Tab-separated table of C-alpha atoms and ligand atoms in Angstrom:
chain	number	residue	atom	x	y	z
A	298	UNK	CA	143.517	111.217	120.023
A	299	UNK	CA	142.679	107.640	119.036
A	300	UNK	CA	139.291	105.427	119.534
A	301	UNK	CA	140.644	102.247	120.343
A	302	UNK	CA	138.934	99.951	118.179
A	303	UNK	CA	139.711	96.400	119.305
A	304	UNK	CA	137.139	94.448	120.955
A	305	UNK	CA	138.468	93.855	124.680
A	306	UNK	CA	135.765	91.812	126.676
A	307	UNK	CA	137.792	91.579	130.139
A	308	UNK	CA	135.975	93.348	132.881
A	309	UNK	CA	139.102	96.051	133.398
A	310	UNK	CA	138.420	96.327	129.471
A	311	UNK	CA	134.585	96.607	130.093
A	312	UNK	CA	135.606	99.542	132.701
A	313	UNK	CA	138.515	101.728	131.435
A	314	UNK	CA	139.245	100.059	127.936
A	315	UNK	CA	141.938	102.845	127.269
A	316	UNK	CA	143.168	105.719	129.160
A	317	UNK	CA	143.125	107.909	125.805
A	318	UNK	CA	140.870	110.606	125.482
A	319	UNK	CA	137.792	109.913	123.216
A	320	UNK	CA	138.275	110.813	119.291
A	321	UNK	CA	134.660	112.656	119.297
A	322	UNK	CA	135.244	113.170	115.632
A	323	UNK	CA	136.106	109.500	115.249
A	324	UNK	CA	132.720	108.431	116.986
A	325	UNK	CA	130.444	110.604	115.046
A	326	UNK	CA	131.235	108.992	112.297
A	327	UNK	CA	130.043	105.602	113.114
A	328	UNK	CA	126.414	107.719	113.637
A	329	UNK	CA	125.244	108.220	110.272
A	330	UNK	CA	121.839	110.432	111.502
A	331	UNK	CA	123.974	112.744	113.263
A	332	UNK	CA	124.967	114.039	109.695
A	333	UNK	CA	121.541	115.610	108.866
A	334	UNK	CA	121.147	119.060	108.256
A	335	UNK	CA	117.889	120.552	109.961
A	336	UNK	CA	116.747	123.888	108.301
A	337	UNK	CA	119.590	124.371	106.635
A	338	UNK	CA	122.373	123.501	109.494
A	339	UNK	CA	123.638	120.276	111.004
A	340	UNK	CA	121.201	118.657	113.290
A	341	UNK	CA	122.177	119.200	116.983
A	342	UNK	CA	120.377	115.922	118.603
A	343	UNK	CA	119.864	116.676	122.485
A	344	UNK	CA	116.657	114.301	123.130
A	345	UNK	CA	118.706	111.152	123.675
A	346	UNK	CA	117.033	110.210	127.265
A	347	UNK	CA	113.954	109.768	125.044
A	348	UNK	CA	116.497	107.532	122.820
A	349	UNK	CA	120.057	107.389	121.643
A	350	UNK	CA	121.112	107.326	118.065
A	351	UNK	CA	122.858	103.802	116.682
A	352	UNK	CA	126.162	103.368	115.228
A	353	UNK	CA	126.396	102.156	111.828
A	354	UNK	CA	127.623	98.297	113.521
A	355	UNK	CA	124.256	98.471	114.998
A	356	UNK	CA	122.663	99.061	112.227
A	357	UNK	CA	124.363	96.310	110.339
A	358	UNK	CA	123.839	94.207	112.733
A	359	UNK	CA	120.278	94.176	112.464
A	360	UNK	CA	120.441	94.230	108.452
A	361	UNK	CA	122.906	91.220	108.656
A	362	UNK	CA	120.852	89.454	110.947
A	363	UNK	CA	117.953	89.921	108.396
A	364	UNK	CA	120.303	89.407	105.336
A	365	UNK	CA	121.901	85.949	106.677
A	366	UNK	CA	120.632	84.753	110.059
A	367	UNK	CA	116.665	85.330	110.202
A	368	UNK	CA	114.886	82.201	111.213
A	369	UNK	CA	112.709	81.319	114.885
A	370	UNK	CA	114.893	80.247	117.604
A	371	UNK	CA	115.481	77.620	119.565
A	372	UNK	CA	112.478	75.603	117.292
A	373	UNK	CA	114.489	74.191	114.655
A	374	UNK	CA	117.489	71.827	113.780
A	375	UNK	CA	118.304	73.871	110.070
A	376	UNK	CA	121.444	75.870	109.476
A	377	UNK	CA	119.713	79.377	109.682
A	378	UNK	CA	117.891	78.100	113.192
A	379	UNK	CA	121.059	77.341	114.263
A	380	UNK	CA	122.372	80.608	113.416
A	381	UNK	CA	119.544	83.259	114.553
A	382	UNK	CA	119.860	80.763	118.207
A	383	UNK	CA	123.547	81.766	118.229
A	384	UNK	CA	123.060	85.069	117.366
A	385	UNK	CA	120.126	85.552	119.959
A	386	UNK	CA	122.240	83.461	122.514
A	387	UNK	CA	125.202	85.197	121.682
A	388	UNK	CA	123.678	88.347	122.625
A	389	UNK	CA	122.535	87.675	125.841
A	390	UNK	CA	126.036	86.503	126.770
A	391	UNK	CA	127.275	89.728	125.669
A	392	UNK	CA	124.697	91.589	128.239
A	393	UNK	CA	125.703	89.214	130.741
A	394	UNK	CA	128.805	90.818	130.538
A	395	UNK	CA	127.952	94.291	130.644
A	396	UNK	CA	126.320	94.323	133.717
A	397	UNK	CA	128.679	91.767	135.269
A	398	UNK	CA	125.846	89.442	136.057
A	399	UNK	CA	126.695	85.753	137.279
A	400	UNK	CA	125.217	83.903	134.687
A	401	UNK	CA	123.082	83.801	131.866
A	402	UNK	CA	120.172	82.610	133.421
A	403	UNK	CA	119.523	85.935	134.676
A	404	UNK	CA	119.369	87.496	131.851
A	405	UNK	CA	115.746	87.731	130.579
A	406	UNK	CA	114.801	89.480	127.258
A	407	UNK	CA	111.406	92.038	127.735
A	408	UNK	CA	110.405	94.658	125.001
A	409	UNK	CA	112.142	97.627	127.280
A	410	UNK	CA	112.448	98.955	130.891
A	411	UNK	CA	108.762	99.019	130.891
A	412	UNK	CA	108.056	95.770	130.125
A	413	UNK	CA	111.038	94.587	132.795
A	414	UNK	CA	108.946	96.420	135.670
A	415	UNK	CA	105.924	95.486	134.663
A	416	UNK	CA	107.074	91.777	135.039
A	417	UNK	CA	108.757	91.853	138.217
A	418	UNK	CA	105.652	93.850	139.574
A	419	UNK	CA	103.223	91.103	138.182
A	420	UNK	CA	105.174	88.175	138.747
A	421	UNK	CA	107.476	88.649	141.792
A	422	UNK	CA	105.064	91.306	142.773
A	423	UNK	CA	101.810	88.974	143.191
A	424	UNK	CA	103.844	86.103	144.280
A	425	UNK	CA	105.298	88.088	147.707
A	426	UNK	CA	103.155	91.105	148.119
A	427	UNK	CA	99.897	91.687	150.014
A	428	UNK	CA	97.641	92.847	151.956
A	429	UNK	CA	98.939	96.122	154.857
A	430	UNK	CA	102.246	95.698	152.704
A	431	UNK	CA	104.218	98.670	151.067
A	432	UNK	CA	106.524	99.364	147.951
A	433	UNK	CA	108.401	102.021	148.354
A	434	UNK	CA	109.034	104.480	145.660
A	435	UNK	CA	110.998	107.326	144.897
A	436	UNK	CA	109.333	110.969	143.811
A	437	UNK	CA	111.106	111.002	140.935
A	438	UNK	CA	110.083	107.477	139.646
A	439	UNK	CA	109.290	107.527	135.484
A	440	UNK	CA	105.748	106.706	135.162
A	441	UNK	CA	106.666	102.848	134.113
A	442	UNK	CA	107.853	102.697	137.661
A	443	UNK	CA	104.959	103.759	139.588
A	444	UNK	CA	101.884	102.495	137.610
A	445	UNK	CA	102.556	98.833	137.477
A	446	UNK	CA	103.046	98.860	141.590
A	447	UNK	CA	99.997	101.003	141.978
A	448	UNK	CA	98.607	98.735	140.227
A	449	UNK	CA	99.318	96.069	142.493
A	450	UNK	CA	98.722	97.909	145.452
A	451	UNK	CA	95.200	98.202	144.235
A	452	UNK	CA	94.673	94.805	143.648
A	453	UNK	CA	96.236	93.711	146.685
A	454	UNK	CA	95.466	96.015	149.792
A	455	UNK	CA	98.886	97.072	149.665
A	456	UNK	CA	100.399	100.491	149.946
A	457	UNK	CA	102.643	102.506	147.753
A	458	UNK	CA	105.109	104.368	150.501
A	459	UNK	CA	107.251	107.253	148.432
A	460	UNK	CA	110.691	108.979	149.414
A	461	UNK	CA	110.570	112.880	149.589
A	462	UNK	CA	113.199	114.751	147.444
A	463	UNK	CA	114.592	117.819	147.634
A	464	UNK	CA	114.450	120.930	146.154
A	465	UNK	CA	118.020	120.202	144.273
A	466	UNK	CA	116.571	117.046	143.121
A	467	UNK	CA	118.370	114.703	145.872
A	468	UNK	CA	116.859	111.561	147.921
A	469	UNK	CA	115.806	112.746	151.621
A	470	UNK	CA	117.722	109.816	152.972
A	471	UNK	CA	116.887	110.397	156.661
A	472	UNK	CA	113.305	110.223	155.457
A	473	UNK	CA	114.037	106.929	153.038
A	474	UNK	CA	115.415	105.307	157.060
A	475	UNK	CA	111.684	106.240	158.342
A	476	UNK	CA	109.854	104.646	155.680
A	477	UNK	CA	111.729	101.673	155.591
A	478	UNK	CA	110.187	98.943	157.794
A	479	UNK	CA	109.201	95.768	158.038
A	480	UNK	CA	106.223	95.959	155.890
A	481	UNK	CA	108.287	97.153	153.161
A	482	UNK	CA	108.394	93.763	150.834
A	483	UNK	CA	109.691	95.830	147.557
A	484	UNK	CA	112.022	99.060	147.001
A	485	UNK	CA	112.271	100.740	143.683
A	486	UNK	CA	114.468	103.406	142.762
A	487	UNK	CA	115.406	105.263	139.606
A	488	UNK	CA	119.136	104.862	138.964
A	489	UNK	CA	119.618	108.153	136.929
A	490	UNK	CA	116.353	110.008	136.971
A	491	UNK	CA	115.208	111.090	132.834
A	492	UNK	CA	113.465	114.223	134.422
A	493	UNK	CA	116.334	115.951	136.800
A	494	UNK	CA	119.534	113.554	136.225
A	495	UNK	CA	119.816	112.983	140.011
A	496	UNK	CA	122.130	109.796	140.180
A	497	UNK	CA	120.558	108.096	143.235
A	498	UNK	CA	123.094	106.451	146.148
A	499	UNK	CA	122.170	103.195	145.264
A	500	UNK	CA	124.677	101.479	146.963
A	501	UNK	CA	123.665	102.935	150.228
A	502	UNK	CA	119.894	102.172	149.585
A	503	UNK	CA	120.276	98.948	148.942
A	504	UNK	CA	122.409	98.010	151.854
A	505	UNK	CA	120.068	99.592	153.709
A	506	UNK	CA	117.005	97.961	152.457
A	507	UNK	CA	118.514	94.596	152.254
A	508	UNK	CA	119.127	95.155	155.959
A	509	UNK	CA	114.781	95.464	156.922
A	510	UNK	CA	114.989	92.641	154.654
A	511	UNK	CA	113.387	94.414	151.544
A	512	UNK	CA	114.572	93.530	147.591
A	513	UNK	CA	115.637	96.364	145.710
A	514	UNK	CA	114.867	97.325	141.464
A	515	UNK	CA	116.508	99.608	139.850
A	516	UNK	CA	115.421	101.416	137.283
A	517	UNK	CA	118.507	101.973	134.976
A	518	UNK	CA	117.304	103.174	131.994
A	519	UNK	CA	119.244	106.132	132.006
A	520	UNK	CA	122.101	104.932	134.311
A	521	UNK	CA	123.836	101.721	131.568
A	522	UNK	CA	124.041	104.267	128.552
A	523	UNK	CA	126.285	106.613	130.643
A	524	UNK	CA	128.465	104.293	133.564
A	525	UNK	CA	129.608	101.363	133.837
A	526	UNK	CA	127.191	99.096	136.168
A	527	UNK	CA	127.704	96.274	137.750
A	528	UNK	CA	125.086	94.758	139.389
A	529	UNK	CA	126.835	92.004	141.620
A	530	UNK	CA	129.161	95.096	142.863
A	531	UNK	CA	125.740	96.714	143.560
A	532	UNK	CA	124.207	93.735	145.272
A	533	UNK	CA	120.776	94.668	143.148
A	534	UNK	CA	117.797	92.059	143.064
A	535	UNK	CA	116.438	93.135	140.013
A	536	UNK	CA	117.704	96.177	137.221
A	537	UNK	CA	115.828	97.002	133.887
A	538	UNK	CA	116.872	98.863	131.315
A	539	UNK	CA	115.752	99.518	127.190
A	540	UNK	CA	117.787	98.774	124.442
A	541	UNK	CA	116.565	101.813	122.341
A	542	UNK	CA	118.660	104.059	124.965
A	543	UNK	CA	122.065	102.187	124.821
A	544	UNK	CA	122.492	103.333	121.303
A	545	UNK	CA	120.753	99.757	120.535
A	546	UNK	CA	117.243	99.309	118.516
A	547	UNK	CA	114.241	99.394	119.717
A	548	UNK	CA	111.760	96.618	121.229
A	549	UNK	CA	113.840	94.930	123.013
A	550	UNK	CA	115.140	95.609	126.833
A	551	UNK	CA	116.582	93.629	130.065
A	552	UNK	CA	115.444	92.234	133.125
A	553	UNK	CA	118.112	91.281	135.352
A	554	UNK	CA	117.165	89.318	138.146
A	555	UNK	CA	119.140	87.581	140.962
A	556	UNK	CA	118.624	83.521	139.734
A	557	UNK	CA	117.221	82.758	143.322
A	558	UNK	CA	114.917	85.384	142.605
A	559	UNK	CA	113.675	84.179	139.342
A	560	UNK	CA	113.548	81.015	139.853
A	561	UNK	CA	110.983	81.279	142.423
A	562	UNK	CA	108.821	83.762	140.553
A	563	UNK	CA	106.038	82.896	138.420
A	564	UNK	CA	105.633	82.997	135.255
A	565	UNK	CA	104.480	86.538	133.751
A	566	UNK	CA	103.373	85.397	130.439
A	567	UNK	CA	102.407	81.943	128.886
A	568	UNK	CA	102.883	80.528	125.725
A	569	UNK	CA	105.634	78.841	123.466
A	570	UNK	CA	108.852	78.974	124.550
A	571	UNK	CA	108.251	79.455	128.158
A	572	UNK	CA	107.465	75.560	128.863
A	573	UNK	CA	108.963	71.969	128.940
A	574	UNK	CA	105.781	70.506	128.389
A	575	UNK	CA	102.042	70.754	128.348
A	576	UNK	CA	99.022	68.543	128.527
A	577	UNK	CA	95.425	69.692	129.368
A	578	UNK	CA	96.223	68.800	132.800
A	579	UNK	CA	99.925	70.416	133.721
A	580	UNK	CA	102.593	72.440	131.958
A	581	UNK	CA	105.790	71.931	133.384
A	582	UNK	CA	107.547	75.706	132.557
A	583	UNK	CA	110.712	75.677	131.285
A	584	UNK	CA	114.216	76.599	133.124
A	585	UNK	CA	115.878	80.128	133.159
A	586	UNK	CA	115.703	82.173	131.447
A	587	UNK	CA	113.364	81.222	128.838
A	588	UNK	CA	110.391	81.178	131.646
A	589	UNK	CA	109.813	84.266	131.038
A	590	UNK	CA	110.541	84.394	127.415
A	591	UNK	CA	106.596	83.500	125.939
A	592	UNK	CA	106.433	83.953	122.319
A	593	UNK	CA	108.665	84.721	119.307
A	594	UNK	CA	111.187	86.640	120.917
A	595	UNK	CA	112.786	89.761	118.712
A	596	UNK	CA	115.922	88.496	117.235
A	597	UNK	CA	117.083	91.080	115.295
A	598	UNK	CA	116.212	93.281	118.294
A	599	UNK	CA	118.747	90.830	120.333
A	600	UNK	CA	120.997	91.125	117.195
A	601	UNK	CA	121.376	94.614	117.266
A	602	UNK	CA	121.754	95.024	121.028
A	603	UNK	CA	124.407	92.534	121.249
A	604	UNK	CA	126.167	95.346	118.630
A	605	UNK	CA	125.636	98.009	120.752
A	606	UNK	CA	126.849	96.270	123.612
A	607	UNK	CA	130.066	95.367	121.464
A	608	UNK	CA	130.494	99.183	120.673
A	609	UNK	CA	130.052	100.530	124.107
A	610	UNK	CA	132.871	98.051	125.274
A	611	UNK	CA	135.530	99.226	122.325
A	612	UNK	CA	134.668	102.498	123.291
A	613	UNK	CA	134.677	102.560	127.030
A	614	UNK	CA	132.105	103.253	129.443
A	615	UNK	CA	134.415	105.290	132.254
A	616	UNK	CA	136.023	107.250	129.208
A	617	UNK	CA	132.316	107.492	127.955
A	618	UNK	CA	131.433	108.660	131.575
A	619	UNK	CA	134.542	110.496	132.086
A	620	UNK	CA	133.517	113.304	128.797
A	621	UNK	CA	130.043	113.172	129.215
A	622	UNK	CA	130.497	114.386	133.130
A	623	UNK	CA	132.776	117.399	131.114
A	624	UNK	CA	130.337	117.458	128.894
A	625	UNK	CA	127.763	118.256	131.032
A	626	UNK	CA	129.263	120.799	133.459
A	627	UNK	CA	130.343	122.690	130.226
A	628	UNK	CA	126.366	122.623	129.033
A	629	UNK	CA	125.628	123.705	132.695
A	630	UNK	CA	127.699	126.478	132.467
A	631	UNK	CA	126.742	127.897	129.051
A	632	UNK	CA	123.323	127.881	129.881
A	633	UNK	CA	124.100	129.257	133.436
A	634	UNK	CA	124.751	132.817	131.429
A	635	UNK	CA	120.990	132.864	130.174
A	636	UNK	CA	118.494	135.717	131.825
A	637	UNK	CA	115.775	134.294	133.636
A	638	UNK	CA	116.730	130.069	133.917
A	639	UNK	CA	116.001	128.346	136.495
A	640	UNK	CA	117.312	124.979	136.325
A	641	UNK	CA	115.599	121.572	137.791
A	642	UNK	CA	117.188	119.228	139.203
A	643	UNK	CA	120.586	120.305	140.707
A	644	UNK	CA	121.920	117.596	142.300
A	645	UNK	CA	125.535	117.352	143.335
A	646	UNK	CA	125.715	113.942	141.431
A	647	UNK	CA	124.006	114.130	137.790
A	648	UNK	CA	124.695	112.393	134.519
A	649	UNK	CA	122.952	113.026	131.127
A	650	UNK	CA	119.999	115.260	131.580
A	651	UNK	CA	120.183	119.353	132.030
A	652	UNK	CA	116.289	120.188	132.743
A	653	UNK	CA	115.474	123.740	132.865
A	654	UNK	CA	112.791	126.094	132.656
A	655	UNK	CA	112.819	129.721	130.686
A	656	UNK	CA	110.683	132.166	133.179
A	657	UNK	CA	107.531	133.388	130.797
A	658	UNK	CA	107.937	130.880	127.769
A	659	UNK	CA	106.064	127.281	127.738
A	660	UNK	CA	108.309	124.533	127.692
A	661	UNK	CA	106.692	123.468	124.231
A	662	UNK	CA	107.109	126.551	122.702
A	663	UNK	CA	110.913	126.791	123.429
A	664	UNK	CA	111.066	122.792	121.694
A	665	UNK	CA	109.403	124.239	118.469
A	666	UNK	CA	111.870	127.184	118.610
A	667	UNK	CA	114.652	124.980	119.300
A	668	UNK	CA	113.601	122.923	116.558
A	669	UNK	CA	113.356	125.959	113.755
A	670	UNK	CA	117.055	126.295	115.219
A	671	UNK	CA	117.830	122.456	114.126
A	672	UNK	CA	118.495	121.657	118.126
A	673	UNK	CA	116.532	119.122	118.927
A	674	UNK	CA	115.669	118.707	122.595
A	675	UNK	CA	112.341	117.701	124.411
A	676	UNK	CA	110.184	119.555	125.863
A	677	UNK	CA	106.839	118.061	128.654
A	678	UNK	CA	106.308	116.074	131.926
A	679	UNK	CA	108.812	113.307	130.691
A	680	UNK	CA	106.410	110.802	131.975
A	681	UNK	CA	107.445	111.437	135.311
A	682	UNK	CA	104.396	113.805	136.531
A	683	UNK	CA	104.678	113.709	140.445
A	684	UNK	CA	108.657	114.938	139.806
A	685	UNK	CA	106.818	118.068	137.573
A	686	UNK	CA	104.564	118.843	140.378
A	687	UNK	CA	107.106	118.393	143.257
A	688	UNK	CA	108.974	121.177	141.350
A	689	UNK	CA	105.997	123.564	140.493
A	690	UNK	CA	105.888	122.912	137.207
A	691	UNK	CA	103.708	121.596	134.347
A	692	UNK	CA	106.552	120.549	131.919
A	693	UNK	CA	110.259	121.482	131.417
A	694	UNK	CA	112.696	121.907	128.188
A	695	UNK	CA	115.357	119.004	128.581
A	696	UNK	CA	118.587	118.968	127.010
A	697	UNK	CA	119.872	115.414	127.375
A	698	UNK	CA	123.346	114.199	125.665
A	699	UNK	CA	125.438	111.359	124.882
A	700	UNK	CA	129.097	110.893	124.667
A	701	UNK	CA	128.869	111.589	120.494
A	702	UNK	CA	128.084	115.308	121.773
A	703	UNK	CA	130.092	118.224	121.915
A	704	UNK	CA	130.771	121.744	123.543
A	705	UNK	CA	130.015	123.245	120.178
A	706	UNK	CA	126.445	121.258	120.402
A	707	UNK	CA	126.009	123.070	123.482
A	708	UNK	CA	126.979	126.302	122.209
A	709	UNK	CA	124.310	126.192	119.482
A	710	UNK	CA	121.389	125.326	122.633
A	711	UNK	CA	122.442	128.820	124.506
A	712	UNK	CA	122.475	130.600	121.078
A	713	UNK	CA	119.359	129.030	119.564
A	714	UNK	CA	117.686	129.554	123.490
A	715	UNK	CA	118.796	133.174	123.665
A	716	UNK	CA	116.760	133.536	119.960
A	717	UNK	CA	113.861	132.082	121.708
A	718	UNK	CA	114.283	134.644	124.587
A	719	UNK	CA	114.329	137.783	121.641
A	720	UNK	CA	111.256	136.004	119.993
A	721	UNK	CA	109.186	136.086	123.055
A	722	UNK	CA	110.736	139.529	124.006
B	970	LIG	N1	112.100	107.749	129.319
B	970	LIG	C1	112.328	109.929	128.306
B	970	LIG	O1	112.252	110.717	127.361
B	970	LIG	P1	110.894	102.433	127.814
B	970	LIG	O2	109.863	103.323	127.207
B	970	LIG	O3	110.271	101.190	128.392
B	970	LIG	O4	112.040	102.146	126.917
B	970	LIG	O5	111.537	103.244	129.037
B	970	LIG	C2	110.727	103.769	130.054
B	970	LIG	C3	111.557	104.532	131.022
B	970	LIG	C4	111.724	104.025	132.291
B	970	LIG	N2	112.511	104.619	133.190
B	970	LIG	C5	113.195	105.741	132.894
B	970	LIG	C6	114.087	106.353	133.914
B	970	LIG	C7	113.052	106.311	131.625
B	970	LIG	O6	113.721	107.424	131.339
B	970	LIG	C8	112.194	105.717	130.679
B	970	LIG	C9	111.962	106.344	129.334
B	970	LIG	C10	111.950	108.489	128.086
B	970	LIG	O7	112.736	110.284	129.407
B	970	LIG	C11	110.586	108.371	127.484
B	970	LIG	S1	109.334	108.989	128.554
């Protein structure tokens, strides 16, 4: 089995860039945490939902950007100027590609998924939403996607409408057709929920909303380090998404937005950067994308995700889909044979996340066990609180992977869990 390791940029490259199987072996390598021993044995790293890992060209990235490139962008006519502008530039070219987006001028740089929402809920969300209006939500939003439209709502006399799930963890779709209306103005919906690992029919939900007229965002902060995405295939208006969980650093995130979109929006934050010109009297704001770009923006963030993007597309997001699906029904199963699991979130379509709950032993407790055990999963609401609730529960234990994971990973969970259960016996 062989990684390939050229860099192939077409889009069948970006989808499939080799039928060979992945070289597991090959990409844990490029990972140099995932060679710490934890108490004695090699650290088993399940808590990538929270955030992924980054491969050693990631890493370099950042330290040759610091090394070589470092200077403010777009500000100055030196050689290193020149340099961090291509580098930062370069990047978001990279993205654009990624997530198959028409142009650059969609691609806007934000500190992370939360930022992204935040903006669009501020900016696009101010401009076109008011009073007797409704966003509609999905129970098993993250936090970052229901606060900033509360928010809102709040501010504006508009109302926060929310799709029902059920008890697998799946959209009630006939009740998503009853809330839709015309006073809809916004949809948002989690792409891969971090809290169950429900993949949502986005396609469907969007054709649907665009039909009473509504623009949809998707959350896909857990969808673009697992699948290939495309966002013109998905007709999207707006997707967010963090760096930190696409095996890039941290700080720095996407907001995609369709250009017509954007370019009618506001601007979310002002300061340099973000303008053509000011006087006391008018600022005339800059063009796309850099509107919404205020400030020094984080280069070497930029830097490194433009690595990370590079990595993903030698390795290959369907093969990365294809094991981590394997991956996944194999952690399913192993933990199927424990007494007394119940598992949350069951949905037929899942990627990523395996939440569960041991009957008679606090989520927290079976993290610190886990931990003694040099497994490291995570273990609490997973900032998405109305999902806990919907479910019963205060907290769960998540075990969530990434394609440098293996069976044997998943063997040490059930052992290292069935400890815990002998502990509490
Ligand atoms: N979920 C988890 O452990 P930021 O913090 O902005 O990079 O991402 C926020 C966010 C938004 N949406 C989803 C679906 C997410 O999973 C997250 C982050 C982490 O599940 C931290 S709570």
């Amino acid at each position: 089995m062989t990684l390939m390791t050229e860099h192939d940029n077409s889009r069948d490259g970006r989808r499939s860039a080799t039928e060979a199987p992945l070289d597991i072996e090959r990409v844990r390598q490029a990972f140099p945490i995932l060679s710490l021993q934890r108490k004695g044995k090699p650290l088993v790293y399940l808590d990538n939902a929270a955030t992924s890992q980054k491969p050693q060209q990631v890493i370099d990235a950042v330290t040759r950007y610091y090394e070589t490139q470092n200077s403010n962008v777009h500000r100055g006519l030196h050689y290193l100027s020149e340099r961090s502008t291509e580098v930062f530039e370069g990047a978001r070219e990279k993205v654009r590609q990624f997530i198959n987006a028409r142009s650059v001028s969609e691609i806007v740089y934000t500190r992370g998924t939360t930022e992204s929402i935040n903006l669009v809920a501020n900016s696009y969300g101010r401009e076109n939403i008011g009073e007797g209006d409704e966003v509609l939500l999905t129970h098993m939003e993250h936090h970052s996607n229901i606060v900033p439209w509360q928010i809102l709502c709040e501010e504006k006399g508009a109302k926060l409408r929310v799709i029902p799930i059920n008890d697998a963890g799946e959209l009630d779709m006939t009740a998503f057709n009853e809330l839709l209306t015309d006073r809809t103005k916004l949809v948002g919906v989690v792409h891969v929920s971090n809290a169950l690992g429900t993949v949502n029919p986005v396609r469907e939900i969007i054709n649907r909303a665009h039909a009473a007229g509504a623009p949809v965002l998707l959350d896909g902060a857990q969808a673009v380090p697992h699948m290939a995405v495309d966002v013109q295939e998905l007709d999207c208006d707006f997707y967010v998404f963090s760096g930190h969980k696409m095996f890039g650093p941290t700080g720095i995130g996407i907001l995609y937005g369709k250009e017509r979109l954007l370019d009618a929006m506001p601007p979310y934050q002002g300061g340099g950067d973000m303008i053509l010109s000011v006087s006391f009297e008018k600022t005339v704001y800059n063009k796309l994308p850099y509107k919404f770009e205020a400030g020094t923006p984080n280069v070497a963030g930029a830097a490194g995700l433009g690595a990370a993007v590079d990595y993903l597309q030698t390795v290959g997001m369907d093969r990365i889909a294809a094991y981590e699906q394997e991956l996944l029904t194999y952690g399913t199963d192993v933990l199927h044979g424990l007494e007394d699991i119940r598992f949350i979130g069951t949905a037929k379509d899942k990627a990523g996340v395996i939440s569960f709950h041991l009957e008679d032993i606090h989520p927290h407790d079976v993290g610190q066990l886990l931990d003694e055990e040099g497994v490291a999963i995570r273990a609490g609401h997973h900032c998405a609180q109305p999902t806990m609730k919907r479910f019963g529960v205060a907290a769960t234990s998540r075990a969530s992977l990434a394609f440098y994971n293996t069976k044997e990973e998943f063997d040490r969970l059930a052992d290292a869990l069935r400890k815990a259960r002998e502990v509490f016996a």
